[in-house]
Amino acid sequence: MALPLPLLLVALLLPAARGAETPQYTTVHAESDFEVRLYRDTVWMSAPTPDIPSFHAATKLGFHRLFQYLMGANLNSSRIRMTTPVLTSVVPGAGPLHSSAYFVRLYLPVKFQASPPVPLPELNLHPDRWPSHCIAVRSFSGYARDNNVVEEAEKLAMSLSRSPWANSTKYPSKNAYSIAQYSSPFRFIGRINEVWFDVDCKSTGVETY
């Protein structure tokens, strides 16, 4: 069920054009180069891409499947408004020959959080319910590509190691890290990206919701 390229381009432009809905959070710690956010319980729609060895290619292909879901490729034929960020999670060792695997996710709008429309089977999508937890976040600009996302993740790891959150990164998580992209690919200046690490709130006394 491939969609014409012009429609895909319109969908990619929607977040920048309309101010898309994002998951709610509270900032519980902030420093000059990172912050820690406490996110509420959320539901995301996830597109696994286990056979794609590239972050950029996995994000592109995973988002295309998610876009079809938004445009009505679900059992309810529901049209779902675009949200941000587009989140690509990196799972080390889960791909072919122990390479990294990628999961591309979109946050579902509040309207669909309690009962997400069921995606058509051929899309190979599934809902992920995330409990309330803390995420360490580092922002970076430009385009998120294979040659810079690892570097940005390493910078966040270094910042955490020098902070009160140094012992918090052992939070049980399947993801090594995630890359959140908020900007249309056609926005060349002022692009907003983030690298996310799941961290243990309780190690610093922060209570989840």
mmCIF file of C-alpha atoms in Angstrom:
data_model
loop_
_atom_site.group_PDB
_atom_site.id
_atom_site.type_symbol
_atom_site.label_atom_id
_atom_site.label_comp_id
_atom_site.label_asym_id
_atom_site.label_seq_id
_atom_site.Cartn_x
_atom_site.Cartn_y
_atom_site.Cartn_z
ATOM 1 C CA MET A 1 0.000 0.000 0.000
ATOM 2 C CA ALA A 2 2.627 2.513 -1.084
ATOM 3 C CA LEU A 3 1.539 6.138 -1.090
ATOM 4 C CA PRO A 4 2.503 8.743 -3.706
ATOM 5 C CA LEU A 5 5.666 10.660 -2.858
ATOM 6 C CA PRO A 6 3.913 14.083 -2.737
ATOM 7 C CA LEU A 7 1.630 12.848 0.059
ATOM 8 C CA LEU A 8 4.621 11.562 1.988
ATOM 9 C CA LEU A 9 6.328 14.926 1.671
ATOM 10 C CA VAL A 10 3.228 16.707 2.950
ATOM 11 C CA ALA A 11 3.128 14.431 5.984
ATOM 12 C CA LEU A 12 6.764 15.110 6.747
ATOM 13 C CA LEU A 13 6.057 18.835 6.661
ATOM 14 C CA LEU A 14 3.064 18.674 9.001
ATOM 15 C CA PRO A 15 4.934 18.873 12.322
ATOM 16 C CA ALA A 16 6.731 22.065 11.363
ATOM 17 C CA ALA A 17 3.639 23.612 9.788
ATOM 18 C CA ARG A 18 1.065 22.993 12.488
ATOM 19 C CA GLY A 19 2.782 22.549 15.827
ATOM 20 C CA ALA A 20 2.404 18.839 16.425
ATOM 21 C CA GLU A 21 1.396 17.187 19.685
ATOM 22 C CA THR A 22 4.266 15.834 21.807
ATOM 23 C CA PRO A 23 4.435 13.565 24.891
ATOM 24 C CA GLN A 24 4.136 15.406 28.212
ATOM 25 C CA TYR A 25 7.030 15.627 30.638
ATOM 26 C CA THR A 26 8.448 17.549 33.583
ATOM 27 C CA THR A 27 12.080 18.666 33.694
ATOM 28 C CA VAL A 28 13.574 17.352 36.956
ATOM 29 C CA HIS A 29 17.248 18.261 36.412
ATOM 30 C CA ALA A 30 19.011 20.648 34.049
ATOM 31 C CA GLU A 31 22.635 21.413 33.243
ATOM 32 C CA SER A 32 24.289 23.368 30.450
ATOM 33 C CA ASP A 33 24.583 20.417 28.068
ATOM 34 C CA PHE A 34 21.763 18.044 29.087
ATOM 35 C CA GLU A 35 18.570 17.733 31.091
ATOM 36 C CA VAL A 36 16.592 14.927 32.704
ATOM 37 C CA ARG A 37 12.862 14.726 32.025
ATOM 38 C CA LEU A 38 10.188 12.725 33.785
ATOM 39 C CA TYR A 39 7.775 11.465 31.128
ATOM 40 C CA ARG A 40 4.244 10.334 31.882
ATOM 41 C CA ASP A 41 2.846 6.946 30.832
ATOM 42 C CA THR A 42 2.699 6.992 27.035
ATOM 43 C CA VAL A 43 1.770 4.765 24.123
ATOM 44 C CA TRP A 44 3.799 4.798 20.913
ATOM 45 C CA MET A 45 3.308 2.968 17.631
ATOM 46 C CA SER A 46 6.486 1.080 16.778
ATOM 47 C CA ALA A 47 7.960 -0.088 13.454
ATOM 48 C CA PRO A 48 10.736 -2.671 13.904
ATOM 49 C CA THR A 49 13.376 -2.655 11.162
ATOM 50 C CA PRO A 50 15.622 -5.603 12.158
ATOM 51 C CA ASP A 51 17.187 -6.191 8.728
ATOM 52 C CA ILE A 52 18.243 -2.593 8.060
ATOM 53 C CA PRO A 53 21.842 -1.932 9.174
ATOM 54 C CA SER A 54 21.714 1.856 8.793
ATOM 55 C CA PHE A 55 20.156 4.357 11.232
ATOM 56 C CA HIS A 56 19.177 6.723 8.426
ATOM 57 C CA ALA A 57 17.700 4.014 6.184
ATOM 58 C CA ALA A 58 15.851 2.384 9.093
ATOM 59 C CA THR A 59 14.326 5.713 10.124
ATOM 60 C CA LYS A 60 13.179 6.451 6.575
ATOM 61 C CA LEU A 61 11.621 3.027 5.974
ATOM 62 C CA GLY A 62 10.105 2.730 9.444
ATOM 63 C CA PHE A 63 8.534 6.164 9.172
ATOM 64 C CA HIS A 64 7.022 5.311 5.781
ATOM 65 C CA ARG A 65 5.120 2.401 7.380
ATOM 66 C CA LEU A 66 4.036 4.586 10.288
ATOM 67 C CA PHE A 67 2.854 7.254 7.855
ATOM 68 C CA GLN A 68 0.592 4.746 6.118
ATOM 69 C CA TYR A 69 -0.862 3.874 9.524
ATOM 70 C CA LEU A 70 -1.540 7.573 10.209
ATOM 71 C CA MET A 71 -3.235 7.949 6.843
ATOM 72 C CA GLY A 72 -5.782 5.221 7.637
ATOM 73 C CA ALA A 73 -4.017 1.870 7.183
ATOM 74 C CA ASN A 74 -5.603 0.527 10.352
ATOM 75 C CA LEU A 75 -8.670 -1.583 11.091
ATOM 76 C CA ASN A 76 -10.728 1.514 11.967
ATOM 77 C CA SER A 77 -9.580 3.432 8.883
ATOM 78 C CA SER A 78 -8.853 6.248 11.353
ATOM 79 C CA ARG A 79 -6.861 9.261 10.203
ATOM 80 C CA ILE A 80 -4.363 10.152 12.922
ATOM 81 C CA ARG A 81 -2.677 13.525 13.145
ATOM 82 C CA MET A 82 1.117 13.624 12.952
ATOM 83 C CA THR A 83 2.992 13.999 16.240
ATOM 84 C CA THR A 84 6.598 14.645 17.182
ATOM 85 C CA PRO A 85 9.204 13.461 17.693
ATOM 86 C CA VAL A 86 9.991 10.712 15.226
ATOM 87 C CA LEU A 87 11.945 8.459 17.582
ATOM 88 C CA THR A 88 14.494 5.884 16.416
ATOM 89 C CA SER A 89 15.683 3.546 19.164
ATOM 90 C CA VAL A 90 18.941 1.647 18.804
ATOM 91 C CA VAL A 91 19.089 -1.901 20.198
ATOM 92 C CA PRO A 92 22.667 -3.232 20.073
ATOM 93 C CA GLY A 93 23.239 -6.815 19.023
ATOM 94 C CA ALA A 94 19.644 -7.457 17.933
ATOM 95 C CA GLY A 95 20.276 -7.231 14.187
ATOM 96 C CA PRO A 96 21.883 -9.627 11.693
ATOM 97 C CA LEU A 97 25.334 -10.885 12.783
ATOM 98 C CA HIS A 98 24.899 -9.081 16.122
ATOM 99 C CA SER A 99 24.640 -5.664 14.492
ATOM 100 C CA SER A 100 22.388 -2.959 15.874
ATOM 101 C CA ALA A 101 18.647 -3.140 15.215
ATOM 102 C CA TYR A 102 16.365 -0.107 15.006
ATOM 103 C CA PHE A 103 12.803 0.584 16.088
ATOM 104 C CA VAL A 104 11.103 3.677 14.693
ATOM 105 C CA ARG A 105 8.292 5.063 16.842
ATOM 106 C CA LEU A 106 5.632 7.764 16.822
ATOM 107 C CA TYR A 107 3.840 9.012 19.906
ATOM 108 C CA LEU A 108 0.085 8.507 19.605
ATOM 109 C CA PRO A 109 -2.105 11.574 20.201
ATOM 110 C CA VAL A 110 -3.974 11.777 23.506
ATOM 111 C CA LYS A 111 -7.174 10.934 21.629
ATOM 112 C CA PHE A 112 -5.790 7.456 20.821
ATOM 113 C CA GLN A 113 -3.667 6.712 23.897
ATOM 114 C CA ALA A 114 -6.293 4.579 25.646
ATOM 115 C CA SER A 115 -7.299 2.594 22.569
ATOM 116 C CA PRO A 116 -4.870 2.769 19.628
ATOM 117 C CA PRO A 117 -6.318 1.804 16.243
ATOM 118 C CA VAL A 118 -5.030 -1.640 15.241
ATOM 119 C CA PRO A 119 -2.590 -1.361 12.305
ATOM 120 C CA LEU A 120 -3.088 -3.475 9.193
ATOM 121 C CA PRO A 121 -1.030 -6.684 9.586
ATOM 122 C CA GLU A 122 1.121 -6.099 6.512
ATOM 123 C CA LEU A 123 2.620 -2.974 8.082
ATOM 124 C CA ASN A 124 4.235 -5.005 10.879
ATOM 125 C CA LEU A 125 3.581 -2.343 13.532
ATOM 126 C CA HIS A 126 2.767 -2.759 17.198
ATOM 127 C CA PRO A 127 1.899 -0.425 20.078
ATOM 128 C CA ASP A 128 4.499 0.106 22.818
ATOM 129 C CA ARG A 129 3.262 1.201 26.224
ATOM 130 C CA TRP A 130 5.962 3.052 28.156
ATOM 131 C CA PRO A 131 5.535 3.446 31.906
ATOM 132 C CA SER A 132 6.374 6.769 33.498
ATOM 133 C CA HIS A 133 10.162 7.062 33.718
ATOM 134 C CA CYS A 134 13.081 9.468 33.441
ATOM 135 C CA ILE A 135 15.015 10.200 30.255
ATOM 136 C CA ALA A 136 18.310 12.069 29.992
ATOM 137 C CA VAL A 137 18.280 14.335 26.944
ATOM 138 C CA ARG A 138 20.983 16.094 24.950
ATOM 139 C CA SER A 139 19.975 18.435 22.106
ATOM 140 C CA PHE A 140 21.877 18.812 18.853
ATOM 141 C CA SER A 141 21.277 20.561 15.552
ATOM 142 C CA GLY A 142 21.711 19.649 11.912
ATOM 143 C CA TYR A 143 20.612 16.378 10.367
ATOM 144 C CA ALA A 144 20.717 13.144 12.385
ATOM 145 C CA ARG A 145 22.792 10.698 10.366
ATOM 146 C CA ASP A 146 24.770 7.509 10.935
ATOM 147 C CA ASN A 147 28.006 9.484 11.208
ATOM 148 C CA ASN A 148 26.925 11.765 14.063
ATOM 149 C CA VAL A 149 24.305 10.021 16.228
ATOM 150 C CA VAL A 150 26.865 7.770 17.941
ATOM 151 C CA GLU A 151 29.057 10.787 18.672
ATOM 152 C CA GLU A 152 26.125 12.642 20.229
ATOM 153 C CA ALA A 153 25.248 9.597 22.358
ATOM 154 C CA GLU A 154 28.850 9.406 23.577
ATOM 155 C CA LYS A 155 28.748 13.096 24.551
ATOM 156 C CA LEU A 156 25.607 12.524 26.613
ATOM 157 C CA ALA A 157 27.182 9.497 28.309
ATOM 158 C CA MET A 158 30.223 11.605 29.229
ATOM 159 C CA SER A 159 28.043 14.397 30.641
ATOM 160 C CA LEU A 160 26.065 11.939 32.752
ATOM 161 C CA SER A 161 29.261 10.367 34.104
ATOM 162 C CA ARG A 162 30.239 13.757 35.559
ATOM 163 C CA SER A 163 26.832 14.487 37.092
ATOM 164 C CA PRO A 164 24.649 13.311 40.011
ATOM 165 C CA TRP A 165 23.081 10.905 37.485
ATOM 166 C CA ALA A 166 26.335 8.971 36.948
ATOM 167 C CA ASN A 167 24.969 5.788 38.522
ATOM 168 C CA SER A 168 21.488 6.049 37.030
ATOM 169 C CA THR A 169 22.107 4.637 33.562
ATOM 170 C CA LYS A 170 21.658 1.021 34.654
ATOM 171 C CA TYR A 171 17.896 1.494 34.352
ATOM 172 C CA PRO A 172 16.512 -1.701 32.744
ATOM 173 C CA SER A 173 16.011 -0.760 29.100
ATOM 174 C CA LYS A 174 16.228 -2.667 25.817
ATOM 175 C CA ASN A 175 17.480 0.458 24.058
ATOM 176 C CA ALA A 176 21.100 1.623 24.096
ATOM 177 C CA TYR A 177 19.797 5.074 23.193
ATOM 178 C CA SER A 178 17.179 6.790 21.042
ATOM 179 C CA ILE A 179 17.333 9.682 18.595
ATOM 180 C CA ALA A 180 14.361 12.075 18.591
ATOM 181 C CA GLN A 181 13.833 14.198 15.478
ATOM 182 C CA TYR A 182 11.405 17.123 15.621
ATOM 183 C CA SER A 183 12.016 18.953 12.331
ATOM 184 C CA SER A 184 10.823 18.417 8.781
ATOM 185 C CA PRO A 185 13.623 17.140 6.500
ATOM 186 C CA PHE A 186 13.094 20.313 4.464
ATOM 187 C CA ARG A 187 13.986 22.601 7.366
ATOM 188 C CA PHE A 188 17.646 23.457 6.813
ATOM 189 C CA ILE A 189 18.229 25.954 9.641
ATOM 190 C CA GLY A 190 17.346 25.584 13.318
ATOM 191 C CA ARG A 191 16.788 21.836 13.204
ATOM 192 C CA ILE A 192 15.964 20.184 16.533
ATOM 193 C CA ASN A 193 17.197 16.712 17.423
ATOM 194 C CA GLU A 194 17.788 14.979 20.746
ATOM 195 C CA VAL A 195 19.594 11.890 21.980
ATOM 196 C CA TRP A 196 17.738 10.059 24.775
ATOM 197 C CA PHE A 197 19.022 7.699 27.482
ATOM 198 C CA ASP A 198 16.627 5.941 29.852
ATOM 199 C CA VAL A 199 17.792 6.622 33.426
ATOM 200 C CA ASP A 200 16.719 5.531 36.892
ATOM 201 C CA CYS A 201 14.651 8.268 38.551
ATOM 202 C CA LYS A 202 14.774 6.671 41.981
ATOM 203 C CA SER A 203 18.576 6.720 42.113
ATOM 204 C CA THR A 204 18.337 10.480 42.691
ATOM 205 C CA GLY A 205 15.073 10.493 44.635
ATOM 206 C CA VAL A 206 12.698 11.428 41.804
ATOM 207 C CA GLU A 207 9.298 9.736 42.063
ATOM 208 C CA THR A 208 7.489 8.593 38.923
ATOM 209 C CA TYR A 209 3.813 9.320 38.313
#
